[in-house]
PDB file of C-alpha atoms in Angstrom:
ATOM      1  CA  UNK A  20      -9.991 -22.816  -3.553  1.00 92.00           C
ATOM      2  CA  UNK A  21     -11.577 -21.428  -0.506  1.00 95.00           C
ATOM      3  CA  UNK A  22     -14.518 -19.421  -0.562  1.00 97.00           C
ATOM      4  CA  UNK A  23     -16.907 -17.563   1.961  1.00 98.00           C
ATOM      5  CA  UNK A  24     -20.326 -17.361   2.032  1.00 98.00           C
ATOM      6  CA  UNK A  25     -22.508 -15.364   4.775  1.00 98.00           C
ATOM      7  CA  UNK A  26     -25.814 -16.024   5.976  1.00 98.00           C
ATOM      8  CA  UNK A  27     -28.385 -14.409   8.530  1.00 97.00           C
ATOM      9  CA  UNK A  28     -31.249 -12.321   8.641  1.00 97.00           C
ATOM     10  CA  UNK A  29     -31.777  -9.808   6.241  1.00 96.00           C
ATOM     11  CA  UNK A  30     -34.157  -7.444   8.700  1.00 98.00           C
ATOM     12  CA  UNK A  31     -33.659  -6.883  12.248  1.00 98.00           C
ATOM     13  CA  UNK A  32     -35.633  -4.298  14.506  1.00 98.00           C
ATOM     14  CA  UNK A  33     -33.843  -1.554  16.589  1.00 98.00           C
ATOM     15  CA  UNK A  34     -32.254  -2.621  19.549  1.00 98.00           C
ATOM     16  CA  UNK A  35     -32.030  -6.076  18.798  1.00 98.00           C
ATOM     17  CA  UNK A  36     -29.136  -8.290  17.937  1.00 98.00           C
ATOM     18  CA  UNK A  37     -27.594  -8.875  14.774  1.00 98.00           C
ATOM     19  CA  UNK A  38     -26.529 -11.937  13.924  1.00 98.00           C
ATOM     20  CA  UNK A  39     -24.465 -13.444  10.934  1.00 98.00           C
ATOM     21  CA  UNK A  40     -22.861 -16.598   9.888  1.00 98.00           C
ATOM     22  CA  UNK A  41     -19.669 -17.335   7.483  1.00 98.00           C
ATOM     23  CA  UNK A  42     -19.581 -20.655   5.800  1.00 98.00           C
ATOM     24  CA  UNK A  43     -16.301 -21.713   4.767  1.00 97.00           C
ATOM     25  CA  UNK A  44     -16.173 -24.040   1.849  1.00 97.00           C
ATOM     26  CA  UNK A  45     -12.932 -25.306  -0.194  1.00 96.00           C
ATOM     27  CA  UNK A  46     -10.553 -25.532   2.767  1.00 94.00           C
ATOM     28  CA  UNK A  47     -10.817 -26.014   6.323  1.00 94.00           C
ATOM     29  CA  UNK A  48     -11.234 -23.280   8.899  1.00 94.00           C
ATOM     30  CA  UNK A  49      -8.467 -24.650  11.090  1.00 93.00           C
ATOM     31  CA  UNK A  50      -5.805 -24.994   8.466  1.00 86.00           C
ATOM     32  CA  UNK A  51      -2.885 -22.035   8.546  1.00 83.00           C
ATOM     33  CA  UNK A  52      -3.031 -19.282  10.764  1.00 89.00           C
ATOM     34  CA  UNK A  53      -5.691 -16.702   9.516  1.00 94.00           C
ATOM     35  CA  UNK A  54      -7.423 -14.214  10.372  1.00 94.00           C
ATOM     36  CA  UNK A  55     -11.208 -14.787  10.224  1.00 96.00           C
ATOM     37  CA  UNK A  56     -12.901 -11.745   9.499  1.00 97.00           C
ATOM     38  CA  UNK A  57     -15.355  -9.335   9.435  1.00 98.00           C
ATOM     39  CA  UNK A  58     -16.042  -5.704   7.031  1.00 98.00           C
ATOM     40  CA  UNK A  59     -19.142  -3.684   6.523  1.00 98.00           C
ATOM     41  CA  UNK A  60     -20.072  -1.107   4.223  1.00 98.00           C
ATOM     42  CA  UNK A  61     -23.002   1.200   4.407  1.00 97.00           C
ATOM     43  CA  UNK A  62     -24.495   2.144   1.116  1.00 96.00           C
ATOM     44  CA  UNK A  63     -22.704   4.493  -0.786  1.00 94.00           C
ATOM     45  CA  UNK A  64     -19.816   4.543   2.061  1.00 95.00           C
ATOM     46  CA  UNK A  65     -16.411   3.022   2.480  1.00 95.00           C
ATOM     47  CA  UNK A  66     -15.309   0.125   4.298  1.00 97.00           C
ATOM     48  CA  UNK A  67     -15.325  -0.544   8.084  1.00 97.00           C
ATOM     49  CA  UNK A  68     -13.401  -3.141   9.738  1.00 96.00           C
ATOM     50  CA  UNK A  69     -15.316  -5.106  12.687  1.00 97.00           C
ATOM     51  CA  UNK A  70     -13.138  -7.482  13.619  1.00 96.00           C
ATOM     52  CA  UNK A  71     -11.333 -10.665  13.619  1.00 95.00           C
ATOM     53  CA  UNK A  72     -10.929 -14.233  15.027  1.00 96.00           C
ATOM     54  CA  UNK A  73      -8.342 -16.643  14.611  1.00 94.00           C
ATOM     55  CA  UNK A  74      -9.196 -21.018  15.340  1.00 93.00           C
ATOM     56  CA  UNK A  75      -6.636 -20.550  17.853  1.00 90.00           C
ATOM     57  CA  UNK A  76      -9.067 -18.321  19.807  1.00 87.00           C
ATOM     58  CA  UNK A  77      -7.210 -14.959  19.330  1.00 92.00           C
ATOM     59  CA  UNK A  78      -9.765 -12.069  18.513  1.00 95.00           C
ATOM     60  CA  UNK A  79      -9.381  -8.677  17.832  1.00 94.00           C
ATOM     61  CA  UNK A  80     -12.270  -5.659  17.675  1.00 96.00           C
ATOM     62  CA  UNK A  81     -12.829  -2.166  15.739  1.00 95.00           C
ATOM     63  CA  UNK A  82     -12.211  -0.128  18.910  1.00 93.00           C
ATOM     64  CA  UNK A  83     -15.332   1.981  18.033  1.00 94.00           C
ATOM     65  CA  UNK A  84     -17.820  -1.412  17.896  1.00 96.00           C
ATOM     66  CA  UNK A  85     -15.870  -3.704  20.941  1.00 95.00           C
ATOM     67  CA  UNK A  86     -18.701  -3.138  23.598  1.00 97.00           C
ATOM     68  CA  UNK A  87     -21.234  -4.510  21.054  1.00 98.00           C
ATOM     69  CA  UNK A  88     -19.716  -7.020  19.155  1.00 98.00           C
ATOM     70  CA  UNK A  89     -19.255 -10.583  19.658  1.00 98.00           C
ATOM     71  CA  UNK A  90     -17.241 -13.145  17.166  1.00 98.00           C
ATOM     72  CA  UNK A  91     -17.003 -16.877  17.395  1.00 97.00           C
ATOM     73  CA  UNK A  92     -15.973 -19.827  15.259  1.00 96.00           C
ATOM     74  CA  UNK A  93     -17.009 -23.394  15.052  1.00 96.00           C
ATOM     75  CA  UNK A  94     -14.422 -25.443  13.569  1.00 95.00           C
ATOM     76  CA  UNK A  95     -16.914 -28.378  13.276  1.00 96.00           C
ATOM     77  CA  UNK A  96     -19.184 -26.503  10.890  1.00 97.00           C
ATOM     78  CA  UNK A  97     -16.156 -24.576   9.647  1.00 97.00           C
ATOM     79  CA  UNK A  98     -18.086 -21.542  10.236  1.00 97.00           C
ATOM     80  CA  UNK A  99     -17.468 -18.181  12.060  1.00 97.00           C
ATOM     81  CA  UNK A 100     -19.852 -15.577  13.361  1.00 98.00           C
ATOM     82  CA  UNK A 101     -20.739 -12.430  14.112  1.00 98.00           C
ATOM     83  CA  UNK A 102     -23.218 -10.651  16.695  1.00 98.00           C
ATOM     84  CA  UNK A 103     -23.437  -6.892  17.180  1.00 98.00           C
ATOM     85  CA  UNK A 104     -26.158  -5.812  19.612  1.00 98.00           C
ATOM     86  CA  UNK A 105     -27.995  -2.979  20.344  1.00 98.00           C
ATOM     87  CA  UNK A 106     -28.234  -2.250  16.821  1.00 98.00           C
ATOM     88  CA  UNK A 107     -29.736   1.112  15.195  1.00 98.00           C
ATOM     89  CA  UNK A 108     -30.299   2.356  11.497  1.00 98.00           C
ATOM     90  CA  UNK A 109     -26.686   3.155  11.503  1.00 98.00           C
ATOM     91  CA  UNK A 110     -25.696  -0.453  11.483  1.00 98.00           C
ATOM     92  CA  UNK A 111     -27.658  -0.889   8.353  1.00 98.00           C
ATOM     93  CA  UNK A 112     -24.829  -2.060   5.688  1.00 98.00           C
ATOM     94  CA  UNK A 113     -23.599  -4.834   3.654  1.00 98.00           C
ATOM     95  CA  UNK A 114     -21.765  -7.264   5.768  1.00 98.00           C
ATOM     96  CA  UNK A 115     -18.820  -9.044   4.071  1.00 98.00           C
ATOM     97  CA  UNK A 116     -16.572 -11.754   5.821  1.00 98.00           C
ATOM     98  CA  UNK A 117     -13.127 -12.253   4.628  1.00 98.00           C
ATOM     99  CA  UNK A 118     -10.067 -14.071   5.276  1.00 97.00           C
ATOM    100  CA  UNK A 119      -7.187 -12.693   6.488  1.00 94.00           C
ATOM    101  CA  UNK A 120      -3.458 -13.694   6.263  1.00 90.00           C
ATOM    102  CA  UNK A 121      -0.792 -13.770   6.834  1.00 87.00           C
ATOM    103  CA  UNK A 122      -1.262 -10.243   7.910  1.00 86.00           C
ATOM    104  CA  UNK A 123      -4.504  -9.276   9.300  1.00 85.00           C
ATOM    105  CA  UNK A 124      -5.572  -7.134   6.846  1.00 89.00           C
ATOM    106  CA  UNK A 125      -4.647  -8.780   3.358  1.00 93.00           C
ATOM    107  CA  UNK A 126      -7.951  -9.727   3.046  1.00 96.00           C
ATOM    108  CA  UNK A 127      -8.703 -12.736   0.342  1.00 94.00           C
ATOM    109  CA  UNK A 128     -11.028 -14.261  -0.396  1.00 97.00           C
ATOM    110  CA  UNK A 129     -14.166 -12.102   0.022  1.00 98.00           C
ATOM    111  CA  UNK A 130     -17.497 -13.169   0.393  1.00 98.00           C
ATOM    112  CA  UNK A 131     -20.163 -11.755  -1.429  1.00 98.00           C
ATOM    113  CA  UNK A 132     -21.852 -10.019   1.270  1.00 98.00           C
ATOM    114  CA  UNK A 133     -25.260  -9.822   2.585  1.00 98.00           C
ATOM    115  CA  UNK A 134     -27.243  -6.173   3.354  1.00 98.00           C
ATOM    116  CA  UNK A 135     -28.182  -5.811   6.807  1.00 98.00           C
ATOM    117  CA  UNK A 136     -31.292  -3.591   7.193  1.00 98.00           C
ATOM    118  CA  UNK A 137     -32.082  -2.282  10.545  1.00 98.00           C
ATOM    119  CA  UNK A 138     -35.830  -1.203  10.445  1.00 97.00           C
ATOM    120  CA  UNK A 139     -38.982  -1.386  12.739  1.00 96.00           C
TER     121      UNK A 139
ATOM    122  CA  UNK B   3     -13.888   9.438   9.558  1.00 49.00           C
ATOM    123  CA  UNK B   4     -11.452   7.743   7.538  1.00 58.00           C
ATOM    124  CA  UNK B   5      -7.990   8.112   9.158  1.00 82.00           C
ATOM    125  CA  UNK B   6      -6.302   7.042   5.462  1.00 95.00           C
ATOM    126  CA  UNK B   7      -7.459   9.655   3.464  1.00 97.00           C
ATOM    127  CA  UNK B   8      -7.601   9.213  -0.410  1.00 98.00           C
ATOM    128  CA  UNK B   9      -9.428  11.669  -2.966  1.00 98.00           C
ATOM    129  CA  UNK B  10     -12.669  10.827  -3.789  1.00 97.00           C
ATOM    130  CA  UNK B  11     -12.884  10.624  -7.095  1.00 97.00           C
ATOM    131  CA  UNK B  12      -9.929  10.629 -10.238  1.00 98.00           C
ATOM    132  CA  UNK B  13     -10.262   9.816 -14.022  1.00 97.00           C
ATOM    133  CA  UNK B  14      -8.889   9.524 -16.635  1.00 97.00           C
ATOM    134  CA  UNK B  15      -9.203   8.063 -20.787  1.00 97.00           C
ATOM    135  CA  UNK B  16      -8.807   4.736 -21.913  1.00 97.00           C
ATOM    136  CA  UNK B  17      -4.573   4.327 -22.495  1.00 97.00           C
ATOM    137  CA  UNK B  18      -3.669   6.909 -19.942  1.00 97.00           C
ATOM    138  CA  UNK B  19      -2.159   6.404 -16.018  1.00 98.00           C
ATOM    139  CA  UNK B  20      -3.557   7.620 -13.329  1.00 98.00           C
ATOM    140  CA  UNK B  21      -2.522   7.566  -9.692  1.00 98.00           C
ATOM    141  CA  UNK B  22      -4.533   7.417  -6.556  1.00 98.00           C
ATOM    142  CA  UNK B  23      -2.958   8.538  -3.241  1.00 98.00           C
ATOM    143  CA  UNK B  24      -3.359   7.674  -0.015  1.00 98.00           C
ATOM    144  CA  UNK B  25      -1.932   9.217   3.199  1.00 98.00           C
ATOM    145  CA  UNK B  26      -1.964   8.271   6.584  1.00 97.00           C
ATOM    146  CA  UNK B  27       0.358   8.456   9.664  1.00 96.00           C
ATOM    147  CA  UNK B  28       3.083   7.144  11.507  1.00 95.00           C
ATOM    148  CA  UNK B  29       1.158   4.499  13.212  1.00 95.00           C
ATOM    149  CA  UNK B  30      -0.340   3.334  10.289  1.00 96.00           C
ATOM    150  CA  UNK B  31       1.187   3.455   6.820  1.00 97.00           C
ATOM    151  CA  UNK B  32       4.664   4.758   8.490  1.00 97.00           C
ATOM    152  CA  UNK B  33       5.127   1.277  10.206  1.00 96.00           C
ATOM    153  CA  UNK B  34       2.730  -1.366   8.308  1.00 96.00           C
ATOM    154  CA  UNK B  35       2.307  -2.479   4.916  1.00 96.00           C
ATOM    155  CA  UNK B  36      -0.325  -1.278   2.708  1.00 97.00           C
ATOM    156  CA  UNK B  37      -3.021  -2.977   0.469  1.00 97.00           C
ATOM    157  CA  UNK B  38      -5.347  -1.651  -2.114  1.00 98.00           C
ATOM    158  CA  UNK B  39      -8.938  -3.269  -3.112  1.00 98.00           C
ATOM    159  CA  UNK B  40     -10.776  -2.634  -5.910  1.00 98.00           C
ATOM    160  CA  UNK B  41     -14.694  -2.959  -5.943  1.00 98.00           C
ATOM    161  CA  UNK B  42     -16.367  -3.379  -9.205  1.00 97.00           C
ATOM    162  CA  UNK B  43     -20.014  -1.566  -9.142  1.00 94.00           C
ATOM    163  CA  UNK B  44     -21.883  -4.089  -7.103  1.00 94.00           C
ATOM    164  CA  UNK B  45     -19.656  -6.566  -6.027  1.00 97.00           C
ATOM    165  CA  UNK B  46     -17.712  -7.600  -3.159  1.00 98.00           C
ATOM    166  CA  UNK B  47     -13.703  -5.912  -2.736  1.00 98.00           C
ATOM    167  CA  UNK B  48     -10.579  -7.854  -4.265  1.00 97.00           C
ATOM    168  CA  UNK B  49      -7.246  -7.858  -3.172  1.00 97.00           C
ATOM    169  CA  UNK B  50      -5.076  -5.983  -5.695  1.00 98.00           C
ATOM    170  CA  UNK B  51      -1.780  -5.026  -4.291  1.00 98.00           C
ATOM    171  CA  UNK B  52      -0.556  -6.169  -1.197  1.00 97.00           C
ATOM    172  CA  UNK B  53       2.592  -5.726   1.174  1.00 96.00           C
ATOM    173  CA  UNK B  54       2.990  -1.894  -0.763  1.00 98.00           C
ATOM    174  CA  UNK B  55       3.856  -3.340  -4.099  1.00 98.00           C
ATOM    175  CA  UNK B  56       3.114  -6.941  -4.451  1.00 97.00           C
ATOM    176  CA  UNK B  57       0.426  -7.974  -7.031  1.00 97.00           C
ATOM    177  CA  UNK B  58      -1.552 -11.321  -6.413  1.00 95.00           C
ATOM    178  CA  UNK B  59      -1.628 -13.916  -9.222  1.00 95.00           C
ATOM    179  CA  UNK B  60      -4.197 -12.917 -12.049  1.00 95.00           C
ATOM    180  CA  UNK B  61      -3.816  -9.292 -11.436  1.00 97.00           C
ATOM    181  CA  UNK B  62      -2.872  -7.625 -14.220  1.00 96.00           C
ATOM    182  CA  UNK B  63       1.096  -5.763 -14.659  1.00 96.00           C
ATOM    183  CA  UNK B  64      -0.803  -2.530 -14.998  1.00 97.00           C
ATOM    184  CA  UNK B  65      -1.802  -2.418 -11.392  1.00 98.00           C
ATOM    185  CA  UNK B  66       1.595  -1.008  -9.136  1.00 98.00           C
ATOM    186  CA  UNK B  67       1.800   0.423  -5.570  1.00 98.00           C
ATOM    187  CA  UNK B  68       4.376   2.313  -4.197  1.00 98.00           C
ATOM    188  CA  UNK B  69       4.669   3.603  -0.341  1.00 98.00           C
ATOM    189  CA  UNK B  70       6.681   6.593   1.008  1.00 97.00           C
ATOM    190  CA  UNK B  71       6.906   7.478   4.599  1.00 97.00           C
ATOM    191  CA  UNK B  72       3.328   8.092   5.766  1.00 97.00           C
ATOM    192  CA  UNK B  73       1.900   8.028   2.125  1.00 98.00           C
ATOM    193  CA  UNK B  74       1.270   5.319  -0.666  1.00 98.00           C
ATOM    194  CA  UNK B  75      -0.192   5.374  -3.995  1.00 98.00           C
ATOM    195  CA  UNK B  76      -1.475   2.977  -6.332  1.00 98.00           C
ATOM    196  CA  UNK B  77      -0.765   3.834 -10.194  1.00 98.00           C
ATOM    197  CA  UNK B  78      -2.737   2.391 -13.244  1.00 98.00           C
ATOM    198  CA  UNK B  79      -1.325   2.202 -16.392  1.00 97.00           C
ATOM    199  CA  UNK B  80      -2.927   1.663 -20.005  1.00 97.00           C
ATOM    200  CA  UNK B  81      -6.182   2.522 -18.586  1.00 98.00           C
ATOM    201  CA  UNK B  82      -9.046   0.341 -19.670  1.00 97.00           C
ATOM    202  CA  UNK B  83     -12.975   0.618 -19.215  1.00 97.00           C
ATOM    203  CA  UNK B  84     -12.847  -2.684 -16.887  1.00 96.00           C
ATOM    204  CA  UNK B  85     -10.773  -0.841 -14.563  1.00 97.00           C
ATOM    205  CA  UNK B  86     -13.846   1.715 -13.182  1.00 97.00           C
ATOM    206  CA  UNK B  87     -14.398   1.138 -10.108  1.00 98.00           C
ATOM    207  CA  UNK B  88     -13.754   2.294  -6.510  1.00 98.00           C
ATOM    208  CA  UNK B  89     -10.344   1.749  -4.902  1.00 98.00           C
ATOM    209  CA  UNK B  90      -9.680   1.345  -1.466  1.00 98.00           C
ATOM    210  CA  UNK B  91      -6.213   1.563   0.613  1.00 98.00           C
ATOM    211  CA  UNK B  92      -5.916  -0.211   4.095  1.00 97.00           C
ATOM    212  CA  UNK B  93      -3.331  -0.813   6.546  1.00 96.00           C
ATOM    213  CA  UNK B  94      -3.273  -1.734  10.019  1.00 94.00           C
ATOM    214  CA  UNK B  95      -3.152   1.317  12.615  1.00 93.00           C
ATOM    215  CA  UNK B  96      -0.980   0.199  15.960  1.00 93.00           C
ATOM    216  CA  UNK B  97      -2.765   2.897  17.774  1.00 86.00           C
ATOM    217  CA  UNK B  98      -5.360   1.840  18.278  1.00 81.00           C
ATOM    218  CA  UNK B  99      -4.696  -2.000  16.959  1.00 86.00           C
ATOM    219  CA  UNK B 100      -7.036  -2.587  14.181  1.00 92.00           C
ATOM    220  CA  UNK B 101      -7.298  -2.203  10.387  1.00 94.00           C
ATOM    221  CA  UNK B 102      -8.166   0.820   8.969  1.00 95.00           C
ATOM    222  CA  UNK B 103      -9.631   1.460   5.439  1.00 96.00           C
ATOM    223  CA  UNK B 104      -9.535   4.845   3.136  1.00 97.00           C
ATOM    224  CA  UNK B 105     -12.691   6.623   2.316  1.00 96.00           C
ATOM    225  CA  UNK B 106     -12.667   5.390  -1.242  1.00 97.00           C
ATOM    226  CA  UNK B 107     -11.323   6.620  -4.593  1.00 98.00           C
ATOM    227  CA  UNK B 108     -14.228   6.177  -7.440  1.00 98.00           C
ATOM    228  CA  UNK B 109     -12.439   5.821 -10.685  1.00 98.00           C
ATOM    229  CA  UNK B 110     -13.976   7.504 -13.707  1.00 97.00           C
ATOM    230  CA  UNK B 111     -13.031   6.061 -17.204  1.00 97.00           C
ATOM    231  CA  UNK B 112     -13.988   8.510 -19.553  1.00 93.00           C
TER     232      UNK B 112
END
């Protein structure tokens, strides 16, 4: 059974870069045509899709975040990553990684989530 | 602001049937599948319904989904206290390309 786990700093200073990694266990990140995705949720608010990447190299980002987001995948480590530049307090949220497939909006399973706070 | 519109709250008593609506447009619900996610307090969301009305294994048949035109609904019958959670609809939006979520509906079991 595939499981996902987010990791990264819980505190990032304004204007700096948020970096998170999602480690996939219980299966190979290269098997199947899955979309490895990031979703975030500010406290008390709804879900926001950040983007997704496939091991084939195909990438899609949320247009509202596109200028600040970079995603990558490391098949040797069974991991995929998120970088979000020039962060502000508005980027404070719980960040989830999730596997999507066979369609890009079928998210299952999800990681447990990691809280990232943007503050000086 | 969410492109998919859900009521912020819903409620029911144990045993009742409740429905949660999700309204979109021709570029999302009208032309793509709808998914529903359940988020229990303090936990990550969980897939509840896929492809409009399909249940993953392990999801009770008390949960059902439907879609008509540019709207979708989630129905929960035989309401139980453990159903108290936030529910989100989601769909791919063709313009611009990307996944969009509804604002979420907080379900209270009275």
